[in-house]
XYZ file of N, CA and C in Angstrom:
267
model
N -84.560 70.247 168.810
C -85.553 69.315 169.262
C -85.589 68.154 168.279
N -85.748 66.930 168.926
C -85.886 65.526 168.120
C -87.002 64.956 168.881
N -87.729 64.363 167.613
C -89.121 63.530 167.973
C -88.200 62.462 167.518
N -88.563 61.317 168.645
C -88.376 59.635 168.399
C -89.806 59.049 168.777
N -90.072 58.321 167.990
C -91.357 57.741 168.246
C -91.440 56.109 168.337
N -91.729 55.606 169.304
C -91.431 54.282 169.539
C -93.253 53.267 169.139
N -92.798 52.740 167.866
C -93.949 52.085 167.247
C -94.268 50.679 167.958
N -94.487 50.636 169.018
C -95.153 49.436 169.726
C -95.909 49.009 168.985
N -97.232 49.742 168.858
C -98.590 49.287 168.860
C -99.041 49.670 167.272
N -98.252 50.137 166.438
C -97.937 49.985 164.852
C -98.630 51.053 164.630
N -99.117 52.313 165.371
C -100.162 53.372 164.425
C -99.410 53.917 163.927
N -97.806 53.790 163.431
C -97.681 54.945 162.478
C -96.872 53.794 161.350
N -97.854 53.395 161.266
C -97.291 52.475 160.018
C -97.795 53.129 158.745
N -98.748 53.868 159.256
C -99.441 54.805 157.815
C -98.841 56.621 157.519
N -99.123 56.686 156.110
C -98.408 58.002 156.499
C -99.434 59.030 157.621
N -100.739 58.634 157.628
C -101.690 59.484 158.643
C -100.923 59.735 159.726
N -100.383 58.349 160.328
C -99.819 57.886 161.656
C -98.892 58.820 162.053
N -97.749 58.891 160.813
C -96.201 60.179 161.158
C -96.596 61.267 161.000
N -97.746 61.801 160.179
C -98.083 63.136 160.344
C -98.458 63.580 161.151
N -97.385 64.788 161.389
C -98.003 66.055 163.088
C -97.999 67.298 162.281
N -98.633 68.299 163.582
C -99.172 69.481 163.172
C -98.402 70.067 164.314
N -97.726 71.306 163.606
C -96.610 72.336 164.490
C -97.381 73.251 164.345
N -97.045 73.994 165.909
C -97.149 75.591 166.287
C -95.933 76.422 165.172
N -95.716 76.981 164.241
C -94.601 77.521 163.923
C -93.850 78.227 164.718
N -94.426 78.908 165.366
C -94.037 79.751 166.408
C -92.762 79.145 167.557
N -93.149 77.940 167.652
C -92.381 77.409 168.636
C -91.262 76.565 168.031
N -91.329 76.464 166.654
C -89.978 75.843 165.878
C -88.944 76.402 165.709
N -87.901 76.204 166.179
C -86.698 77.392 165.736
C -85.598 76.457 164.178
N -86.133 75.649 163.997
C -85.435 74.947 162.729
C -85.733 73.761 162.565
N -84.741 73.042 161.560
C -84.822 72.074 160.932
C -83.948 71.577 160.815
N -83.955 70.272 161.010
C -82.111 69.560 160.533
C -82.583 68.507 158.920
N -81.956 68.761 157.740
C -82.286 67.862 156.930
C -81.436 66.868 157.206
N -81.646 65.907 156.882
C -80.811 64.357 157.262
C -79.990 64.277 156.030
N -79.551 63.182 156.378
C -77.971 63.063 155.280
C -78.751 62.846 153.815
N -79.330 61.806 154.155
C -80.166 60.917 152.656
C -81.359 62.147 152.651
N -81.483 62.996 152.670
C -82.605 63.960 152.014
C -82.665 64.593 150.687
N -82.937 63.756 149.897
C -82.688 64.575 148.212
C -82.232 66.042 148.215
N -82.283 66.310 147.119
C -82.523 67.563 146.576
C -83.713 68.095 146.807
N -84.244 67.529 145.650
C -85.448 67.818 145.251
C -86.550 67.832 146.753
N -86.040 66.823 147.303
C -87.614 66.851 148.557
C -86.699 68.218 149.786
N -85.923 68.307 149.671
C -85.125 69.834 150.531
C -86.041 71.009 149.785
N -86.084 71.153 148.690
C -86.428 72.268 147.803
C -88.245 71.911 147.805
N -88.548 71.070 147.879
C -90.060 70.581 148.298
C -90.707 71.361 149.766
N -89.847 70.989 150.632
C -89.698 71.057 152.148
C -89.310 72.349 151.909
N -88.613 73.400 151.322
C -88.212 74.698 152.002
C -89.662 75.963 151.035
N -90.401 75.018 150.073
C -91.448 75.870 149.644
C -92.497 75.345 150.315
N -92.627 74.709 151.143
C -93.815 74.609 152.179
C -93.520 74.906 153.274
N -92.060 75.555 153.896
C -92.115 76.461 154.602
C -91.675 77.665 154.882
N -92.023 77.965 153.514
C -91.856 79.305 153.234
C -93.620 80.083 153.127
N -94.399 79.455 152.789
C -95.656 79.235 153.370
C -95.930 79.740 154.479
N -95.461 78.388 155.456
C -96.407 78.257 156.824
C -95.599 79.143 157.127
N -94.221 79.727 157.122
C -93.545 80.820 158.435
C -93.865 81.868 157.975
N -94.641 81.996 156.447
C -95.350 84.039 156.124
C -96.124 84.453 157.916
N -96.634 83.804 158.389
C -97.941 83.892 159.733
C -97.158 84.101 160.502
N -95.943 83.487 160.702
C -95.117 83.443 162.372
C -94.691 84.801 162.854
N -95.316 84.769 164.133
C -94.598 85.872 164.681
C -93.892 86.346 165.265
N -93.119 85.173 165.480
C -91.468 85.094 165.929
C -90.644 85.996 165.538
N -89.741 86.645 166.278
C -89.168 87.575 165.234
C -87.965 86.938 164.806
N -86.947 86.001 165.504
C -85.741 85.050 165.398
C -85.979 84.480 164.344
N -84.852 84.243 163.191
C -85.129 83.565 162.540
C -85.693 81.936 162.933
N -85.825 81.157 161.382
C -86.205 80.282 161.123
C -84.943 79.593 160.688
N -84.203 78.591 161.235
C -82.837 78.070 161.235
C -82.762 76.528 160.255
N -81.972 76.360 159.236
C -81.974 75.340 158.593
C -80.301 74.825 158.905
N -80.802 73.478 159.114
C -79.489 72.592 159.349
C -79.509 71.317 157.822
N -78.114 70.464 157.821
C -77.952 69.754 157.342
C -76.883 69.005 157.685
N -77.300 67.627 158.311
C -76.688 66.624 158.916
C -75.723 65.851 157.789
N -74.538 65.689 158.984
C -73.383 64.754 157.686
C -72.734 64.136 158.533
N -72.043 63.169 158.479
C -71.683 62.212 159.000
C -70.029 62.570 159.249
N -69.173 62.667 160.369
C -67.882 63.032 160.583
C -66.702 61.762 160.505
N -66.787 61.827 159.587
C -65.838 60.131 159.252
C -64.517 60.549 160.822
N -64.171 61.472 161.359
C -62.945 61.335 162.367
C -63.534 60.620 163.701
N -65.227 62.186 164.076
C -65.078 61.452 165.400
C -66.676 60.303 165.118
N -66.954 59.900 163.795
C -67.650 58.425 163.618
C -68.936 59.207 164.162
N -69.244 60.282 164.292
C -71.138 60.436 164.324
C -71.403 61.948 163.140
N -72.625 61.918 163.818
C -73.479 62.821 162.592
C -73.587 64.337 163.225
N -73.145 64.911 162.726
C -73.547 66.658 163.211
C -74.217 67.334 162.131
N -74.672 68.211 162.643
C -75.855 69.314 162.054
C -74.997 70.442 161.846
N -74.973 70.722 160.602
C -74.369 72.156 159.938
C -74.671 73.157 159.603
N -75.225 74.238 160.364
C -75.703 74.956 160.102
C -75.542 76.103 158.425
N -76.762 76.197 157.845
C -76.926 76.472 155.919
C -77.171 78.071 156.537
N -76.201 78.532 156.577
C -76.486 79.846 156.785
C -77.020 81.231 155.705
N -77.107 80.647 154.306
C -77.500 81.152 153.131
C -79.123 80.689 152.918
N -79.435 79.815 153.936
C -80.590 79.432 153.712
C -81.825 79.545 155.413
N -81.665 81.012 155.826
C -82.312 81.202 157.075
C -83.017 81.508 156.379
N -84.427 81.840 156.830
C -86.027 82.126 156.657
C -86.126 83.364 158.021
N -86.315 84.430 157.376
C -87.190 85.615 158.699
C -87.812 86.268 157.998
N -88.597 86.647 158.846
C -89.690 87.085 158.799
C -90.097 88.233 158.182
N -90.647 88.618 157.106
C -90.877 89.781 156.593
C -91.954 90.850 157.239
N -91.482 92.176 157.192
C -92.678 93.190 157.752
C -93.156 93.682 156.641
């Protein structure tokens, strides 16, 4: 799933504006983008390591990381398979 958000009318010019609130339940992952630090990946994977303790999904929690394919010229998502999140009993 991809959110595009088309800023007509400028409300997300603030960070209030881009902030949403997820069901966890209904997320099955994440794609980090190319330009995503380190540090804010490792930011981002201890705040959801957090929110998915509650989920009661039993499928994992899927982490991607986007890179750019210099042959066929676009961006694919690579799945970090050392870095799934499930769920503990």
């Amino acid at each position: 799933m991809r959110i595009v958000i088309s800023d007509i009318l400028g409300i997300h010019d603030s960070h209030d504006g881009r902030t949403f609130t997820y069901d966890y339940n209904t997320l099955d992952g994440i794609i980090f983008g190319i330009n995503t630090s380190l540090s804010d990946k490792v930011r981002i994977m201890r705040i959801l390591d957090k929110k998915l303790e509650s989920r009661t999904v039993t499928e994992p929690f899927k982490l991607f990381q986007a890179r750019y394919n210099a042959r066929s010229g676009r961006i694919e998502a690579h799945y970090l398979s050392l870095m799934e999140h499930t769920r503990s009993e």
